[in-house]
């Protein structure tokens, strides 16, 4: 029993924070259409994870003049709701300026956000950029978009660090309203009475040679923090720095040195050609910042087994971080990933590789372990946009990306073994077949009946008396795992079929029994997998 509990706890260590859901709210930072009427684009890309999904978008018409540098409140939020789980990515583009952002479902939003204390002149100086593009007041600071995610008034508190000390300012915003403010790096924190989304934006941060790029970085609540991060190599982007946020000032450890981090210092990194490990003494969020790009990094505890990649142009790049021992098992869609440039990451058991994704939509997943995936696309040789791919499933599965987990269910009536199998099949299920210890543990987790026995899909062949699994989809040719009770299995004359004890006291042990005995059927509902072939995304131009 103890062993069993330990194994279960290992599986539950990671945080299941998937970026799909049935309710989303976001806003676009500036009405680029006002300045670039011919080539501007504000787009939402919605991908259904299940068949026959219906979704609705609300309030998506931007009057051309209304959003330009509109500080204060506005009602130009975009809401998306659906009857089944979907993912939403927002994309904003004009000629040389593009940004994409994974829109978080409202279940992932919070009421307390730490804000990067980025002062725009300080940011330019830190990257040794002269101010060439953004000369007007409008472009001279980062902005925060605070979006009320609930259908009622929400009290917002802005906590600022000023020369006179920490000051708070509180005001209300109405249902689903947006509040936009400029920040010179003095905003420490945004608090609210109910859930809000917070986005750090800039319409046009300087990059190189008189160009600029838009910034859209949705700030994530503290449940997304971690202590261990793999900083992805950014394949030749000129300069990259780190910005750390934590409740308490925390130290960062990188390649044997300690970096003293604050919410306003951009920390230099030594070698940008390699992915590198950074550890923190306390839970932190880390952002990778380069001219034209702000990316919130995925803590190692939040690596997932499967990611959805949504690119806005073909042949974008993905950076994949996988355990070195199983890196060759990483999959893209239904095949192997086939990356040739894996590089081991010093101080970790991980390697990372940069791969080109030919299509606009792909999955990258691992059948047995958790990985990290970023999507980054080039605007020019030194400027990129993108960020973490959309995490879909946390738990690895041999067959693909699970969008609805499988489940074990017990029938009500006592039936023979053969009738039990029929019962499961008639209900669109299959007989429970715990082929491995981890499946057995899942089954035990699902069996809450408390007492009695249930039939499972293991029996002996009448002729040879060999054991075999009655697996409907994928009959295995092996029997590696068993969980027999003491004294079992009995002699073939005393039992050709197998039952599982439904009593936790008895550790869900298996017993052999006569097939005509009557017990409750234990059925298995197979998981639902993501199938890109069926679920091509829908683009909504806003
Ligand atoms: C949004 O605000 C504008 C002006 O403030 C108002 O005219 C309009 O009716 C509002 N729209 C909605 C859907 O509330
Ligand atoms: C959507 O996903 C959540 C989280 O995984 C799950 O609890 C919920 O049942 C899913 N909803 C639907 C309609 O599939
Ligand atoms: C786009 O960038 C290139 C250089 O990277 C520059 O030559 C060109 O003028 C830019 N176009 C626009 C519309 O900004
Ligand atoms: C900053 O840029 C100037 C020219 O714009 C150059 O002379 C100087 O060496 C640069 N400094 C650093 C630290 O890169
Ligand atoms: C930012 O603005 C606040 C007032 O909102 C001011 O007290 C502070 O000195 C300013 N900081 C910088 C770096 O300009
Ligand atoms: C921050 O530090 C205080 C005092 O050192 C401690 O009580 C608190 O738990 C810390 N908070 C976090 C989130 O670590
Ligand atoms: C780590 O530091 C050593 C010297 O202490 C240096 O040779 C090495 O290149 C550094 N590695 C990275 C990835 O920065
Ligand atoms: C790498 O794996 C080995 C063996 O599994 C383990 O002992 C070691 O602690 C791991 N190293 C790191 C840095 O996680
Ligand atoms: C039940 O079984 C499913 C499918 O194997 C598994 O994902 C889940 O963790 C199990 N546990 C519970 C409590 O549902």
XYZ file of C-alpha atoms and ligand atoms in Angstrom:
668
model
C 0.000 0.000 0.000
C 2.806 2.369 0.882
C 4.639 1.594 -2.343
C 1.448 2.246 -4.249
C 0.953 5.650 -2.617
C 4.501 6.689 -3.391
C 4.072 5.870 -7.051
C 0.856 7.846 -7.250
C 2.486 10.863 -5.655
C 5.312 10.808 -8.192
C 2.744 11.058 -10.969
C 1.007 13.996 -9.345
C 4.121 16.101 -8.761
C 3.703 18.369 -11.766
C 1.115 21.096 -11.924
C -1.690 20.430 -14.323
C -2.158 23.896 -15.762
C -3.323 23.342 -19.304
C -4.064 26.302 -21.550
C -7.369 25.062 -22.897
C -10.826 25.706 -21.581
C -14.307 26.838 -22.537
C -14.143 30.502 -21.522
C -11.565 33.132 -22.573
C -11.190 36.877 -22.447
C -8.498 39.047 -24.019
C -7.948 42.414 -25.652
C -5.752 43.732 -28.439
C -3.323 46.395 -27.320
C -3.604 49.000 -30.059
C -5.755 49.452 -33.046
C -2.995 49.047 -35.597
C -5.636 49.287 -38.266
C -5.789 52.986 -37.579
C -2.152 53.480 -38.598
C -1.792 50.700 -41.119
C -5.233 50.309 -42.674
C -4.016 48.153 -45.545
C -1.840 45.542 -43.878
C -2.795 45.388 -40.226
C -4.215 42.265 -38.688
C -5.674 41.456 -35.281
C -6.541 37.786 -35.255
C -7.763 35.097 -32.891
C -6.950 31.535 -33.818
C -9.361 29.104 -32.192
C -8.617 25.368 -32.236
C -11.225 22.834 -31.145
C -9.924 19.830 -29.249
C -13.112 17.798 -29.660
C -15.478 16.910 -32.452
C -18.601 19.064 -33.006
C -17.485 22.037 -30.969
C -19.555 25.207 -31.032
C -17.998 28.453 -29.934
C -19.014 32.091 -29.827
C -17.014 35.294 -29.832
C -18.402 38.453 -28.369
C -17.583 42.157 -28.821
C -15.075 41.931 -31.586
C -15.659 45.068 -33.603
C -12.995 47.710 -33.088
C -14.044 51.168 -34.232
C -10.923 52.443 -35.980
C -10.411 55.467 -33.834
C -11.282 54.177 -30.428
C -8.335 52.088 -29.397
C -5.461 54.393 -30.281
C -3.466 55.078 -27.173
C -6.686 54.881 -25.262
C -5.705 54.987 -21.641
C -8.294 54.406 -18.944
C -11.304 52.175 -19.408
C -12.823 50.837 -22.598
C -15.216 48.035 -23.415
C -13.097 46.566 -26.233
C -12.438 43.176 -24.734
C -12.963 40.006 -26.730
C -14.705 37.058 -25.130
C -14.782 33.545 -26.497
C -16.936 30.808 -25.018
C -17.516 27.280 -26.282
C -19.388 24.137 -25.352
C -16.207 22.021 -25.383
C -12.567 22.733 -24.667
C -10.702 24.912 -27.180
C -7.390 26.782 -27.336
C -7.069 30.428 -28.366
C -3.991 32.215 -29.682
C -4.044 35.925 -30.496
C -1.938 37.278 -33.320
C -1.318 40.936 -34.118
C 0.542 41.919 -37.221
C 1.515 44.689 -39.576
C 4.387 44.689 -42.070
C 7.450 43.998 -39.923
C 5.807 43.772 -36.568
C 4.155 40.574 -35.367
C 3.339 39.153 -31.990
C 1.468 36.066 -30.894
C 0.205 35.221 -27.452
C -1.449 32.156 -25.917
C -4.711 33.431 -24.463
C -5.215 31.796 -21.071
C -8.640 30.354 -20.256
C -10.356 32.249 -17.430
C -9.786 29.277 -15.053
C -6.071 30.098 -15.201
C -6.536 33.766 -14.282
C -5.892 35.202 -10.818
C -6.426 38.183 -8.554
C -2.806 38.997 -7.682
C -0.161 39.690 -10.327
C 3.477 40.688 -9.980
C 4.398 43.155 -12.710
C 7.790 43.402 -14.463
C 9.123 46.829 -13.450
C 10.243 47.746 -16.935
C 11.034 51.369 -17.564
C 11.234 51.976 -21.310
C 14.277 54.303 -21.373
C 16.056 51.894 -19.014
C 15.162 48.988 -21.269
C 16.611 50.779 -24.318
C 19.779 51.569 -22.436
C 20.137 48.026 -21.197
C 20.148 46.777 -24.822
C 22.234 49.733 -25.988
C 19.466 50.831 -28.354
C 19.050 54.430 -29.271
C 15.519 55.736 -29.462
C 14.926 56.008 -33.173
C 11.373 54.896 -33.846
C 9.500 55.657 -30.689
C 9.933 59.340 -30.212
C 6.425 60.255 -29.185
C 4.937 60.042 -25.716
C 2.615 57.367 -26.972
C 5.526 55.002 -27.547
C 7.602 56.047 -24.597
C 6.411 53.497 -22.050
C 5.169 49.984 -21.613
C 1.465 49.651 -20.948
C -0.619 47.335 -18.834
C -3.978 46.070 -20.020
C -6.144 44.928 -17.130
C -9.195 42.988 -18.317
C -12.075 42.222 -15.973
C -12.852 38.525 -16.546
C -16.120 38.470 -14.616
C -19.633 39.699 -15.314
C -19.738 42.101 -12.387
C -17.878 45.117 -11.106
C -14.290 44.384 -10.075
C -12.170 46.418 -7.673
C -8.629 46.887 -8.992
C -5.657 47.988 -6.886
C -2.466 49.209 -8.525
C 0.532 48.980 -6.175
C 3.332 51.401 -7.148
C 6.861 51.955 -5.954
C 7.393 55.709 -5.872
C 10.052 57.926 -4.395
C 7.665 58.453 -1.470
C 7.411 54.690 -0.857
C 4.829 52.096 -1.842
C 1.486 53.610 -2.843
C -1.818 52.009 -3.723
C -4.545 53.263 -6.005
C -7.929 51.500 -6.107
C -10.768 51.879 -8.604
C -13.606 49.817 -10.059
C -14.070 48.494 -13.565
C -17.325 47.138 -14.991
C -18.135 43.679 -16.351
C -15.614 42.571 -18.992
C -14.144 46.072 -19.278
C -10.539 46.841 -20.115
C -8.404 49.332 -18.246
C -5.190 50.497 -19.902
C -2.398 52.388 -18.145
C 1.135 53.439 -18.937
C 3.878 52.259 -16.629
C 7.307 53.781 -16.224
C 8.490 50.754 -14.258
C 6.877 51.835 -11.030
C 3.964 49.349 -10.958
C 4.887 46.463 -8.657
C 1.664 44.571 -8.471
C -1.958 44.474 -9.664
C -4.556 43.118 -7.252
C -8.273 42.673 -7.838
C -11.301 41.468 -5.940
C -12.238 39.037 -8.742
C -10.315 37.439 -11.634
C -8.606 39.674 -14.171
C -6.298 39.060 -17.127
C -3.203 41.277 -17.214
C -1.199 41.882 -20.383
C 2.085 43.776 -20.642
C 2.254 45.490 -24.002
C 4.118 47.965 -26.116
C 2.930 48.912 -29.598
C 6.404 49.382 -30.995
C 9.564 48.532 -29.057
C 12.797 49.456 -30.801
C 14.626 46.535 -32.353
C 17.294 47.344 -34.905
C 17.834 49.771 -37.743
C 14.710 51.885 -37.422
C 12.390 48.952 -36.901
C 10.137 48.127 -34.031
C 8.063 45.195 -32.876
C 4.905 44.888 -30.890
C 4.985 43.289 -27.439
C 2.067 41.280 -26.071
C 2.912 39.287 -22.962
C 0.088 37.899 -20.863
C 1.270 37.923 -17.251
C 0.566 34.650 -15.488
C -0.539 34.312 -11.860
C 1.751 32.799 -9.242
C 0.531 29.237 -9.756
C 2.752 29.273 -12.868
C 5.924 29.991 -10.868
C 8.766 27.541 -10.376
C 12.302 27.113 -9.083
C 14.042 25.453 -11.987
C 14.067 26.724 -15.573
C 15.770 25.794 -18.799
C 16.504 29.040 -20.623
C 16.016 28.226 -24.305
C 18.789 29.199 -26.686
C 17.337 31.852 -28.933
C 19.210 30.860 -32.054
C 21.160 33.946 -32.919
C 18.930 36.673 -31.624
C 21.347 39.465 -30.819
C 21.014 39.952 -27.089
C 18.854 38.191 -24.532
C 18.426 39.019 -20.876
C 16.434 37.628 -17.977
C 13.952 39.365 -15.732
C 12.868 37.688 -12.503
C 9.748 38.276 -10.401
C 9.041 36.756 -7.006
C 7.066 37.558 -3.894
C 10.342 38.009 -2.024
C 13.587 38.958 -3.715
C 15.139 35.657 -4.663
C 18.621 34.703 -5.818
C 19.124 32.967 -9.121
C 21.864 30.406 -9.667
C 23.337 30.033 -13.100
C 26.419 28.061 -14.128
C 28.007 28.205 -10.697
C 27.356 31.898 -10.134
C 24.664 33.710 -8.186
C 22.741 36.440 -9.971
C 21.244 39.079 -7.687
C 17.894 39.682 -9.299
C 15.262 42.360 -8.771
C 11.985 43.009 -10.652
C 13.675 45.822 -12.551
C 17.131 44.481 -13.481
C 17.696 42.787 -16.788
C 20.255 40.068 -16.089
C 22.769 39.229 -18.786
C 23.281 35.629 -19.936
C 26.713 34.347 -20.838
C 26.200 32.036 -23.794
C 23.172 32.555 -25.997
C 23.981 29.698 -28.330
C 23.112 27.087 -25.708
C 20.053 26.300 -23.639
C 20.990 26.712 -19.995
C 19.795 25.848 -16.519
C 18.795 28.577 -14.058
C 17.655 27.726 -10.525
C 16.004 30.013 -7.995
C 15.997 29.831 -4.217
C 12.253 30.543 -4.083
C 9.361 30.242 -6.548
C 9.814 32.850 -9.272
C 8.631 33.689 -12.749
C 11.328 34.309 -15.327
C 11.049 36.262 -18.545
C 13.411 36.150 -21.446
C 13.697 39.604 -22.932
C 15.322 40.733 -26.135
C 14.628 43.730 -28.372
C 11.158 42.981 -29.757
C 10.429 39.910 -27.625
C 9.230 39.125 -24.090
C 8.663 35.438 -23.294
C 7.583 33.986 -19.974
C 9.546 30.764 -19.407
C 8.059 27.372 -18.511
C 9.264 26.078 -15.106
C 10.484 22.486 -15.229
C 7.632 21.409 -12.909
C 5.196 22.572 -15.573
C 6.632 20.647 -18.483
C 3.871 18.773 -20.288
C 3.712 15.597 -22.361
C 2.025 17.270 -25.347
C 1.941 20.749 -26.875
C -0.029 22.307 -29.676
C 1.982 24.585 -31.962
C 0.153 27.323 -33.818
C 2.384 29.221 -36.182
C 1.497 32.315 -38.088
C 3.860 31.514 -40.924
C 5.155 28.217 -42.335
C 8.678 27.020 -41.466
C 8.743 28.596 -38.033
C 11.121 27.213 -35.460
C 10.404 25.229 -32.315
C 12.815 24.688 -29.478
C 12.270 21.339 -27.769
C 13.687 20.385 -24.359
C 13.560 16.642 -23.582
C 15.240 14.171 -21.266
C 18.510 13.171 -22.907
C 17.825 9.423 -22.517
C 14.503 9.567 -24.354
C 15.073 12.521 -26.697
C 14.860 10.312 -29.784
C 11.260 9.389 -28.870
C 9.905 12.944 -29.239
C 7.064 12.972 -31.802
C 5.783 15.566 -34.230
C 2.167 14.812 -35.234
C 2.074 11.073 -35.948
C 5.786 10.573 -36.646
C 9.130 10.981 -34.941
C 10.433 14.530 -34.569
C 13.761 13.753 -36.249
C 16.016 16.487 -34.917
C 19.707 16.248 -35.652
C 21.054 19.076 -33.510
C 20.361 17.907 -29.944
C 22.713 19.510 -27.439
C 23.042 18.355 -23.839
C 22.218 21.054 -21.258
C 24.963 21.391 -18.657
C 23.958 20.430 -15.107
C 20.736 18.670 -16.192
C 19.573 15.400 -17.711
C 17.950 17.374 -20.534
C 18.940 18.165 -24.101
C 17.480 20.751 -26.408
C 17.105 20.976 -30.164
C 15.818 23.540 -32.620
C 13.567 22.168 -35.347
C 11.719 23.679 -38.282
C 7.957 23.159 -38.322
C 6.768 23.142 -41.933
C 3.048 23.619 -41.207
C 0.963 26.221 -39.418
C -0.339 23.642 -36.984
C 1.446 20.734 -35.319
C 1.712 18.746 -32.119
C 4.980 17.959 -30.387
C 4.636 15.246 -27.750
C 6.442 12.532 -25.894
C 4.968 9.067 -25.227
C 6.705 8.488 -21.873
C 8.087 11.710 -20.388
C 7.399 15.422 -20.033
C 9.071 18.013 -22.271
C 9.245 21.786 -22.794
C 8.399 23.402 -26.153
C 8.700 27.001 -27.363
C 7.642 28.348 -30.734
C 9.753 31.199 -32.052
C 9.524 32.753 -35.450
C 11.938 35.151 -37.066
C 10.914 38.615 -38.177
C 14.435 39.394 -39.294
C 17.830 37.848 -38.576
C 17.899 39.256 -35.060
C 14.260 39.759 -34.139
C 11.820 37.041 -33.173
C 8.343 36.637 -31.765
C 6.513 33.820 -30.058
C 6.716 32.018 -26.743
C 5.741 28.750 -25.062
C 3.652 26.368 -27.168
C 0.118 25.643 -25.915
C 0.313 22.875 -23.282
C -2.331 20.207 -23.905
C -1.685 17.196 -21.697
C 0.478 16.753 -18.690
C 0.563 12.997 -18.448
C 2.438 11.079 -21.141
C 0.429 8.549 -23.155
C 1.814 6.030 -25.641
C -0.840 6.837 -28.260
C -0.774 10.644 -28.429
C -2.065 13.846 -26.907
C -4.831 13.099 -24.426
C -7.574 15.757 -24.360
C -9.972 13.842 -22.105
C -8.452 11.231 -19.813
C -9.636 7.632 -19.774
C -11.610 6.367 -16.789
C -12.486 3.080 -15.133
C -16.129 2.443 -14.246
C -17.887 -0.331 -12.315
C -21.237 -1.748 -13.521
C -24.108 -2.061 -11.032
C -25.214 -5.660 -11.658
C -23.396 -8.860 -10.817
C -22.739 -10.730 -14.067
C -20.634 -13.636 -15.334
C -17.212 -12.834 -16.833
C -18.504 -13.187 -20.436
C -21.628 -11.081 -19.724
C -19.430 -8.486 -18.032
C -17.353 -8.122 -21.164
C -20.535 -7.787 -23.239
C -21.849 -5.187 -20.791
C -18.705 -3.036 -21.189
C -18.755 -3.280 -24.990
C -22.472 -2.425 -25.168
C -21.782 0.705 -23.145
C -19.092 1.776 -25.645
C -16.393 0.826 -23.179
C -13.968 -2.054 -23.034
C -13.049 -4.535 -20.332
C -10.484 -3.073 -17.886
C -7.012 -4.389 -18.776
C -4.369 -3.130 -16.332
C -1.386 -4.182 -18.461
C 1.138 -2.153 -16.476
C 1.617 -1.050 -12.909
C 0.796 2.541 -13.790
C -2.521 1.519 -15.423
C -3.303 -0.685 -12.418
C -2.686 2.311 -10.138
C -4.967 4.509 -12.264
C -7.621 1.797 -12.028
C -7.213 1.543 -8.248
C -7.543 5.345 -8.028
C -10.806 5.186 -9.970
C -12.380 2.301 -7.999
C -14.251 3.907 -5.140
C -16.812 1.133 -4.557
C -15.209 0.060 -1.271
C -15.910 -3.699 -1.184
C -16.637 -6.820 -3.239
C -14.863 -7.990 -6.405
C -15.053 -6.919 -10.036
C -14.187 -8.773 -13.254
C -11.239 -7.559 -15.350
C -10.171 -8.616 -18.848
C -7.607 -11.278 -17.880
C -8.341 -14.989 -18.364
C -6.872 -18.344 -19.251
C -7.239 -19.959 -22.631
C -9.514 -23.036 -22.338
C -7.222 -25.282 -24.374
C -3.739 -24.320 -23.232
C -4.651 -22.690 -19.881
C -2.225 -19.854 -20.791
C -3.202 -16.420 -19.481
C -4.193 -13.729 -21.998
C -5.645 -10.198 -21.920
C -9.042 -9.656 -23.545
C -7.975 -6.277 -24.990
C -10.335 -5.086 -27.718
C -8.151 -2.538 -29.512
C -4.540 -3.463 -29.027
C -4.164 -7.053 -27.789
C -0.701 -7.318 -26.215
C 1.503 -10.329 -26.817
C 3.072 -10.111 -23.398
C 2.062 -10.313 -19.762
C 4.729 -8.460 -17.798
C 2.735 -7.163 -14.885
C 0.547 -9.057 -12.398
C -0.857 -8.120 -9.008
C -2.030 -11.480 -7.608
C -3.322 -11.907 -4.084
C -1.495 -14.442 -1.880
C -2.176 -17.999 -3.047
C -3.332 -16.835 -6.497
C -3.681 -17.682 -9.271
C -5.428 -20.907 -8.265
C -5.122 -24.162 -10.132
C -6.812 -23.848 -13.605
C -9.611 -26.217 -12.517
C -10.604 -23.678 -9.842
C -10.620 -20.532 -11.939
C -9.963 -19.440 -15.510
C -10.980 -15.784 -15.084
C -9.646 -12.871 -13.002
C -11.276 -10.490 -10.566
C -9.910 -7.467 -8.765
C -10.701 -6.742 -5.132
C -12.600 -3.459 -4.902
C -11.485 -3.099 -1.298
C -8.582 -0.668 -0.750
C -7.731 -2.597 2.447
C -6.947 -5.520 0.180
C -4.733 -3.338 -2.065
C -6.863 -4.066 -5.179
C -5.227 -7.522 -5.438
C -6.206 -9.865 -8.252
C -7.754 -13.314 -7.712
C -8.501 -16.105 -10.126
C -12.145 -17.220 -10.051
C -14.658 -19.337 -11.965
C -15.870 -17.494 -15.053
C -19.535 -18.296 -14.296
C -19.380 -16.621 -10.874
C -21.247 -13.313 -10.797
C -19.304 -10.127 -10.090
C -19.503 -6.498 -11.109
C -17.877 -5.639 -14.461
C -14.936 -3.186 -14.381
C -15.012 -1.273 -17.681
C -12.588 1.229 -19.201
C -13.484 4.318 -21.168
C -10.623 5.064 -23.541
C -9.086 8.562 -23.497
C -9.902 11.053 -26.255
C -6.885 12.081 -28.329
C -6.243 15.287 -30.225
C -6.529 14.753 -33.938
C -5.221 17.644 -36.038
C -6.662 16.135 -39.153
C -10.170 16.874 -37.886
C -9.588 20.014 -35.894
C -8.111 22.600 -38.209
C -8.262 25.990 -36.436
C -10.700 28.776 -37.205
C -9.267 32.256 -37.653
C -11.309 35.254 -36.607
C -10.083 38.619 -37.771
C -10.932 41.255 -35.235
C -18.837 50.602 -25.549
O -18.575 51.937 -25.191
C -19.069 52.878 -26.146
C -18.625 54.277 -25.731
O -18.026 54.300 -24.515
C -20.584 52.778 -26.200
O -21.067 53.689 -27.182
C -20.952 51.366 -26.578
O -22.354 51.218 -26.552
C -20.337 50.383 -25.622
N -20.585 49.050 -26.148
C -21.012 48.095 -25.387
C -21.230 46.776 -26.070
O -21.238 48.241 -24.198
C -12.268 20.825 -20.245
O -11.041 20.613 -19.597
C -11.130 20.570 -18.191
C -9.729 20.511 -17.630
O -9.000 19.445 -18.148
C -12.000 19.393 -17.778
O -12.114 19.345 -16.367
C -13.365 19.557 -18.407
O -14.149 18.424 -18.120
C -13.237 19.718 -19.914
N -14.533 20.073 -20.459
C -15.073 19.444 -21.479
C -16.409 19.958 -21.907
O -14.507 18.510 -22.047
C 10.986 45.738 -42.769
O 12.314 45.440 -42.345
C 13.302 45.586 -43.352
C 14.647 45.218 -42.749
O 14.555 44.181 -41.828
C 13.310 47.015 -43.865
O 14.226 47.120 -44.933
C 11.922 47.411 -44.350
O 11.915 48.760 -44.691
C 10.903 47.180 -43.255
N 9.575 47.458 -43.752
C 8.691 48.170 -43.067
C 7.367 48.393 -43.729
O 8.920 48.645 -41.957
C 26.601 50.769 -27.863
O 26.381 51.282 -29.158
C 27.400 52.204 -29.593
C 27.017 52.718 -30.964
O 25.632 52.841 -31.091
C 28.739 51.504 -29.652
O 29.742 52.458 -29.984
C 29.045 50.899 -28.289
O 30.239 50.136 -28.353
C 27.916 49.986 -27.836
N 28.164 49.496 -26.523
C 28.065 48.230 -26.175
C 28.357 47.900 -24.754
O 27.714 47.369 -26.973
C 7.438 56.844 -12.385
O 6.254 57.559 -12.060
C 6.049 57.746 -10.663
C 4.738 58.418 -10.499
O 3.737 57.659 -11.061
C 7.205 58.546 -10.082
O 7.036 58.693 -8.686
C 8.520 57.806 -10.364
O 9.611 58.572 -9.928
C 8.670 57.532 -11.845
N 9.821 56.673 -12.048
C 10.673 56.832 -13.055
C 11.796 55.840 -13.154
O 10.557 57.733 -13.859
C 8.584 35.842 1.922
O 9.379 36.073 3.052
C 8.658 36.063 4.279
C 9.613 36.434 5.407
O 10.918 36.058 5.091
C 8.039 34.678 4.481
O 7.294 34.654 5.679
C 7.135 34.360 3.311
O 6.639 33.037 3.419
C 7.905 34.477 1.996
N 6.978 34.306 0.888
C 7.192 33.431 -0.096
C 6.144 33.367 -1.147
O 8.165 32.715 -0.150
C 30.048 28.275 -17.392
O 31.191 28.857 -16.817
C 32.414 28.391 -17.340
C 33.559 29.073 -16.597
O 33.274 29.126 -15.227
C 32.512 28.689 -18.828
O 33.695 28.137 -19.374
C 31.296 28.070 -19.530
O 31.305 28.461 -20.895
C 30.017 28.561 -18.894
N 28.913 27.878 -19.514
C 27.837 28.505 -19.933
C 26.789 27.657 -20.548
O 27.698 29.702 -19.826
C 20.312 12.729 -13.771
O 19.886 11.375 -13.680
C 20.606 10.609 -12.713
C 20.165 9.156 -12.850
O 18.786 9.079 -13.077
C 20.323 11.178 -11.333
O 21.048 10.441 -10.357
C 20.803 12.630 -11.308
O 20.464 13.217 -10.066
C 20.118 13.424 -12.422
N 20.744 14.750 -12.478
C 20.045 15.860 -12.464
C 20.836 17.125 -12.518
O 18.826 15.885 -12.422
C -8.539 7.230 -13.244
O -8.104 6.685 -14.466
C -7.623 7.616 -15.425
C -7.311 6.909 -16.728
O -6.385 5.918 -16.639
C -6.426 8.362 -14.843
O -5.978 9.348 -15.758
C -6.810 8.999 -13.523
O -5.673 9.614 -12.954
C -7.366 7.941 -12.573
N -7.633 8.492 -11.258
C -8.711 9.186 -10.863
C -8.760 9.617 -9.435
O -9.598 9.470 -11.605
